[in-house]
Every structure is written in structure tokens, then in C-alpha cells.
GROMACS .gro file of C-alpha atoms in nm:
model
  265
    1UNK     CA    1  19.407   5.957   1.363
    2UNK     CA    2  19.720   5.771   1.417
    3UNK     CA    3  19.774   5.469   1.221
    4UNK     CA    4  20.090   5.381   1.422
    5UNK     CA    5  20.023   5.012   1.499
    6UNK     CA    6  20.252   5.031   1.799
    7UNK     CA    7  20.043   5.317   1.932
    8UNK     CA    8  19.714   5.189   1.862
    9UNK     CA    9  19.839   4.836   2.049
   10UNK     CA   10  19.952   5.084   2.343
   11UNK     CA   11  19.637   5.243   2.327
   12UNK     CA   12  19.377   4.885   2.268
   13UNK     CA   13  19.610   4.819   2.600
   14UNK     CA   14  19.572   5.078   2.793
   15UNK     CA   15  19.147   5.024   2.710
   16UNK     CA   16  19.168   4.659   2.825
   17UNK     CA   17  19.337   4.760   3.123
   18UNK     CA   18  19.114   5.008   3.225
   19UNK     CA   19  18.818   4.768   3.137
   20UNK     CA   20  18.971   4.489   3.390
   21UNK     CA   21  19.034   4.747   3.645
   22UNK     CA   22  18.681   4.852   3.616
   23UNK     CA   23  18.541   4.463   3.639
   24UNK     CA   24  18.769   4.422   3.927
   25UNK     CA   25  18.600   4.729   4.077
   26UNK     CA   26  18.260   4.627   4.026
   27UNK     CA   27  18.281   4.312   4.175
   28UNK     CA   28  18.504   4.435   4.461
   29UNK     CA   29  18.168   4.639   4.494
   30UNK     CA   30  17.949   4.300   4.486
   31UNK     CA   31  18.156   4.176   4.728
   32UNK     CA   32  18.133   4.458   4.962
   33UNK     CA   33  17.725   4.414   4.942
   34UNK     CA   34  17.681   4.104   5.043
   35UNK     CA   35  17.946   4.179   5.292
   36UNK     CA   36  17.708   4.398   5.439
   37UNK     CA   37  17.392   4.221   5.402
   38UNK     CA   38  17.561   3.938   5.558
   39UNK     CA   39  17.708   4.180   5.821
   40UNK     CA   40  17.341   4.372   5.878
   41UNK     CA   41  17.126   4.017   5.904
   42UNK     CA   42  17.296   3.686   5.942
   43UNK     CA   43  17.541   3.849   6.177
   44UNK     CA   44  17.366   4.066   6.353
   45UNK     CA   45  17.040   3.930   6.401
   46UNK     CA   46  17.176   3.559   6.605
   47UNK     CA   47  17.420   3.783   6.823
   48UNK     CA   48  17.157   4.012   6.946
   49UNK     CA   49  16.927   3.702   6.983
   50UNK     CA   50  17.173   3.541   7.202
   51UNK     CA   51  17.255   3.829   7.405
   52UNK     CA   52  16.879   3.882   7.470
   53UNK     CA   53  16.820   3.501   7.604
   54UNK     CA   54  17.161   3.529   7.794
   55UNK     CA   55  17.038   3.798   7.975
   56UNK     CA   56  16.712   3.651   8.045
   57UNK     CA   57  16.882   3.360   8.245
   58UNK     CA   58  17.046   3.604   8.460
   59UNK     CA   59  16.788   3.795   8.508
   60UNK     CA   60  16.581   3.529   8.627
   61UNK     CA   61  16.589   3.503   9.006
   62UNK     CA   62  16.452   3.146   9.013
   63UNK     CA   63  16.770   3.051   8.849
   64UNK     CA   64  16.939   3.109   9.111
   65UNK     CA   65  17.309   3.146   8.936
   66UNK     CA   66  17.600   3.185   9.122
   67UNK     CA   67  17.966   3.124   9.176
   68UNK     CA   68  18.148   2.993   8.830
   69UNK     CA   69  17.866   3.040   8.640
   70UNK     CA   70  17.701   3.368   8.683
   71UNK     CA   71  18.161   3.489   8.592
   72UNK     CA   72  18.063   3.284   8.265
   73UNK     CA   73  17.737   3.477   8.239
   74UNK     CA   74  17.895   3.809   8.228
   75UNK     CA   75  18.187   3.718   8.027
   76UNK     CA   76  17.905   3.591   7.749
   77UNK     CA   77  17.710   3.883   7.756
   78UNK     CA   78  18.042   4.119   7.757
   79UNK     CA   79  18.183   3.944   7.455
   80UNK     CA   80  17.820   3.949   7.274
   81UNK     CA   81  17.817   4.375   7.347
   82UNK     CA   82  18.160   4.352   7.206
   83UNK     CA   83  18.088   4.176   6.883
   84UNK     CA   84  17.787   4.403   6.890
   85UNK     CA   85  17.994   4.712   6.842
   86UNK     CA   86  18.236   4.598   6.598
   87UNK     CA   87  17.982   4.485   6.412
   88UNK     CA   88  17.870   4.810   6.383
   89UNK     CA   89  18.166   5.003   6.358
   90UNK     CA   90  18.252   4.790   6.030
   91UNK     CA   91  17.912   4.885   5.879
   92UNK     CA   92  17.983   5.225   5.984
   93UNK     CA   93  18.309   5.202   5.820
   94UNK     CA   94  18.263   5.074   5.475
   95UNK     CA   95  17.933   5.284   5.476
   96UNK     CA   96  18.155   5.603   5.528
   97UNK     CA   97  18.166   5.689   5.104
   98UNK     CA   98  17.843   5.603   5.030
   99UNK     CA   99  17.662   5.748   5.294
  100UNK     CA  100  17.459   6.125   5.255
  101UNK     CA  101  17.538   6.182   4.951
  102UNK     CA  102  17.413   6.526   4.921
  103UNK     CA  103  17.492   6.628   5.262
  104UNK     CA  104  17.764   6.936   5.201
  105UNK     CA  105  17.652   7.226   5.327
  106UNK     CA  106  17.794   7.531   5.538
  107UNK     CA  107  17.790   7.511   5.852
  108UNK     CA  108  17.924   7.633   6.202
  109UNK     CA  109  18.202   7.355   6.408
  110UNK     CA  110  18.081   7.493   6.695
  111UNK     CA  111  17.732   7.388   6.697
  112UNK     CA  112  17.885   7.017   6.625
  113UNK     CA  113  18.190   7.023   6.905
  114UNK     CA  114  17.909   7.190   7.156
  115UNK     CA  115  17.660   6.890   7.037
  116UNK     CA  116  17.891   6.623   7.088
  117UNK     CA  117  18.020   6.748   7.374
  118UNK     CA  118  17.651   6.711   7.536
  119UNK     CA  119  17.710   6.324   7.474
  120UNK     CA  120  17.974   6.343   7.774
  121UNK     CA  121  17.872   6.535   7.955
  122UNK     CA  122  17.791   6.325   8.259
  123UNK     CA  123  18.186   6.138   8.190
  124UNK     CA  124  18.274   6.476   8.157
  125UNK     CA  125  18.153   6.592   8.500
  126UNK     CA  126  18.255   6.258   8.677
  127UNK     CA  127  18.581   6.320   8.542
  128UNK     CA  128  18.597   6.718   8.683
  129UNK     CA  129  18.747   6.760   8.319
  130UNK     CA  130  18.867   7.072   8.181
  131UNK     CA  131  18.734   7.204   7.860
  132UNK     CA  132  18.812   7.484   7.655
  133UNK     CA  133  18.670   7.585   7.322
  134UNK     CA  134  18.785   7.858   7.079
  135UNK     CA  135  18.568   7.984   6.894
  136UNK     CA  136  18.562   7.799   6.540
  137UNK     CA  137  18.478   7.861   6.139
  138UNK     CA  138  18.198   7.766   5.958
  139UNK     CA  139  18.255   7.543   5.665
  140UNK     CA  140  18.149   7.390   5.318
  141UNK     CA  141  18.105   6.982   5.478
  142UNK     CA  142  17.844   6.690   5.598
  143UNK     CA  143  17.750   6.733   5.954
  144UNK     CA  144  17.710   6.369   6.050
  145UNK     CA  145  18.023   6.227   5.936
  146UNK     CA  146  18.186   6.539   6.098
  147UNK     CA  147  18.005   6.488   6.416
  148UNK     CA  148  18.143   6.129   6.444
  149UNK     CA  149  18.501   6.231   6.377
  150UNK     CA  150  18.464   6.503   6.692
  151UNK     CA  151  18.286   6.258   6.913
  152UNK     CA  152  18.526   5.945   6.824
  153UNK     CA  153  18.795   6.247   6.910
  154UNK     CA  154  18.651   6.348   7.253
  155UNK     CA  155  18.590   6.065   7.344
  156UNK     CA  156  18.924   5.912   7.300
  157UNK     CA  157  19.106   6.220   7.499
  158UNK     CA  158  18.851   6.138   7.797
  159UNK     CA  159  18.884   5.730   7.769
  160UNK     CA  160  19.291   5.742   7.759
  161UNK     CA  161  19.327   5.995   8.044
  162UNK     CA  162  19.594   6.019   8.305
  163UNK     CA  163  19.409   5.915   8.603
  164UNK     CA  164  19.620   6.114   8.866
  165UNK     CA  165  19.569   6.454   8.675
  166UNK     CA  166  19.234   6.618   8.596
  167UNK     CA  167  19.158   6.566   8.176
  168UNK     CA  168  19.197   6.877   8.019
  169UNK     CA  169  19.056   6.895   7.712
  170UNK     CA  170  19.122   7.201   7.434
  171UNK     CA  171  18.938   7.253   7.081
  172UNK     CA  172  19.055   7.501   6.881
  173UNK     CA  173  19.128   7.640   6.515
  174UNK     CA  174  19.411   7.815   6.318
  175UNK     CA  175  19.463   7.858   5.966
  176UNK     CA  176  19.692   7.625   5.776
  177UNK     CA  177  19.846   7.605   5.432
  178UNK     CA  178  20.026   7.378   5.114
  179UNK     CA  179  20.341   7.415   5.342
  180UNK     CA  180  20.205   7.267   5.642
  181UNK     CA  181  20.061   6.973   5.549
  182UNK     CA  182  20.287   6.896   5.255
  183UNK     CA  183  20.455   6.550   5.446
  184UNK     CA  184  20.120   6.448   5.428
  185UNK     CA  185  20.055   6.166   5.227
  186UNK     CA  186  19.830   6.238   4.919
  187UNK     CA  187  19.703   6.500   4.675
  188UNK     CA  188  19.761   6.851   4.805
  189UNK     CA  189  19.453   7.020   4.577
  190UNK     CA  190  19.390   7.312   4.789
  191UNK     CA  191  19.621   7.606   4.946
  192UNK     CA  192  19.498   7.643   5.197
  193UNK     CA  193  19.323   7.433   5.516
  194UNK     CA  194  19.067   7.489   5.783
  195UNK     CA  195  19.294   7.342   6.053
  196UNK     CA  196  19.053   7.193   6.414
  197UNK     CA  197  19.302   7.057   6.671
  198UNK     CA  198  19.172   6.843   6.959
  199UNK     CA  199  19.467   6.828   7.224
  200UNK     CA  200  19.461   6.639   7.547
  201UNK     CA  201  19.685   6.583   7.833
  202UNK     CA  202  19.614   6.185   7.875
  203UNK     CA  203  19.787   5.925   7.887
  204UNK     CA  204  19.972   5.957   7.492
  205UNK     CA  205  20.124   5.738   7.283
  206UNK     CA  206  20.483   5.683   7.059
  207UNK     CA  207  20.495   5.950   6.795
  208UNK     CA  208  20.638   5.660   6.581
  209UNK     CA  209  20.261   5.529   6.614
  210UNK     CA  210  20.072   5.828   6.493
  211UNK     CA  211  20.005   5.674   6.113
  212UNK     CA  212  19.925   5.300   6.231
  213UNK     CA  213  19.648   5.386   6.475
  214UNK     CA  214  19.394   5.508   6.168
  215UNK     CA  215  19.521   5.163   6.035
  216UNK     CA  216  19.137   4.966   6.114
  217UNK     CA  217  19.196   4.714   6.449
  218UNK     CA  218  19.543   4.839   6.526
  219UNK     CA  219  19.523   4.908   6.925
  220UNK     CA  220  19.790   5.071   7.128
  221UNK     CA  221  19.603   4.938   7.452
  222UNK     CA  222  19.473   4.626   7.574
  223UNK     CA  223  19.120   4.583   7.494
  224UNK     CA  224  19.088   4.448   7.882
  225UNK     CA  225  19.152   4.810   7.999
  226UNK     CA  226  19.044   5.032   7.734
  227UNK     CA  227  18.690   4.954   7.577
  228UNK     CA  228  18.666   4.983   7.199
  229UNK     CA  229  18.692   4.795   6.818
  230UNK     CA  230  19.014   4.976   6.707
  231UNK     CA  231  18.803   5.074   6.420
  232UNK     CA  232  18.700   5.473   6.527
  233UNK     CA  233  19.022   5.610   6.415
  234UNK     CA  234  18.989   5.453   6.108
  235UNK     CA  235  18.683   5.578   6.006
  236UNK     CA  236  18.833   5.969   6.109
  237UNK     CA  237  19.054   5.893   5.897
  238UNK     CA  238  18.754   5.791   5.593
  239UNK     CA  239  18.540   6.046   5.672
  240UNK     CA  240  18.829   6.347   5.646
  241UNK     CA  241  18.966   6.185   5.334
  242UNK     CA  242  18.594   6.198   5.188
  243UNK     CA  243  18.592   6.582   5.260
  244UNK     CA  244  18.915   6.600   5.048
  245UNK     CA  245  19.123   6.670   5.409
  246UNK     CA  246  19.347   6.481   5.655
  247UNK     CA  247  19.423   6.406   6.021
  248UNK     CA  248  19.707   6.364   6.190
  249UNK     CA  249  19.818   6.267   6.514
  250UNK     CA  250  20.113   6.439   6.737
  251UNK     CA  251  20.122   6.275   7.100
  252UNK     CA  252  20.425   6.139   7.313
  253UNK     CA  253  20.371   5.895   7.630
  254UNK     CA  254  20.243   6.083   7.990
  255UNK     CA  255  20.216   6.402   7.735
  256UNK     CA  256  19.897   6.424   7.573
  257UNK     CA  257  19.752   6.330   7.241
  258UNK     CA  258  19.672   6.638   6.919
  259UNK     CA  259  19.469   6.569   6.637
  260UNK     CA  260  19.503   6.794   6.378
  261UNK     CA  261  19.203   6.773   6.143
  262UNK     CA  262  19.293   6.980   5.783
  263UNK     CA  263  18.973   7.106   5.573
  264UNK     CA  264  18.961   7.280   5.256
  265UNK     CA  265  18.948   7.684   5.246
   0.00000   0.00000   0.00000
């Protein structure tokens, strides 16, 4: 063993730094657990009661609520529902790294996509959206989590559609190599990736905002015009990171958006 005092001091300092990092990580995990408990119990329960009681007042015909009072009650209900969705999304975001720990399995992406599309049957019918899905590969993944990614992206494509055009949604697949993902920040541990592409002809956004959209609470459009919590795409990115994959976006205002999902081969 090296008896050099300088080398020993360096090793001791590195060990202490590692121990400190572990202590900080434990403290962070404890705080996260406390947040999850508070969010799932102390916040949601009074919120549910408030929504229930206000709705009972609004539905009671004997109260004869009208005019400004009816408007205020409706605003309370909308705000309570929005807060409920926000809490649920925050909980989902915080749980992504621990959900379905043993859930990886070779899965047919075609089935996951069709299940997600089924949830939007009514919207697709009402908007007369044209949906095209090519044959997709089998990939080793966690089905419930990837379903959430696909569901979020399909939902965004239908939500942020051009009102004056027939919505067009294309879901396709191709192979990508390490050179294609080289510009993406992160470790590129694999030589090849399955690339699932979800493209639409919606309202789009500026390309320079294509990384910002994956940060929590970043919204490019007014919440009064488009419902949402601003966490959906952040959840998608976290899920893809857990799969040692990536998600990117390409877009132009008024010319649609293309999301690329990269899964290791």
C-alpha cells in the first residue's frame, strides 16, 4: 500500500467527499419522501373536500345561484381541478425513478401506441384527425411508463393543433446511430438506437425553445387557452432518461412539431 502522506491525504479527502455526498443524498431522499406524503395526503384531501362541497352548493337548485356568484363558483371549481392535476403530475414526476422497478420487458410498441390512441378516440373523431402509424419494433422497456410518454405526446399533438386545418399525426420508426445523437447532452453508451417519431402539423414553436419545453413548469402557451400543468414533457424526459434513452423536439411556428424518442437497441 502507498505510504505517501500526500497520497493518503488525498484518498481520505476523496472518501470524506463521497461520504458527504451520500449524506446529502439521504437527506434529499428524506425530503422527497416528506414532500410525497404531504402532496398525497395533506394537500389532496382538503382540496378534494373543497371541490366536493363547492360543487354541492352549485348543484343545489334551492340555492338559486346566478350572476357573478355562479361565475365565481365555476372559477373555484376550475382552479381546484387544475390544482388537483398539478399535484398528481408532481407526484408522478417524483416517482418516475422508482415506479415498476422490475418492469422491463420486451414489448410491442404497436400495442402501446394503439392503447394510447384509444384514449383519444373521441377527440380524433371530433377533430377529424388523420392518424398514420407505421409498423413499430419490439423494444425492451417498462410498458406503463412508455405508455405515459406516448399518451402525453399524442395528447399534445391534438391539443396544440391548428384550428383551421385537419390535424395530421404520424407515428413512425427508424434506426439511429451514435452520430445522430451526438449533439444530445448525456452519455451515449450505445451504438444504435430505435427512433420512434411522433410528428404533427400543429401550431409548433420556436426551435430555440426545444430544450426549454422539457423543464418542469415551462409553458410556451397561455394556460387559459391551453389546459395543462407544464410538467407533462418533463415527465417524458425523465422516463426516457430512466430507459437510458433520449427525447428531442424539432418545430417551427405554424408548421408542426416532431418529437423523437431514442431507445437503446
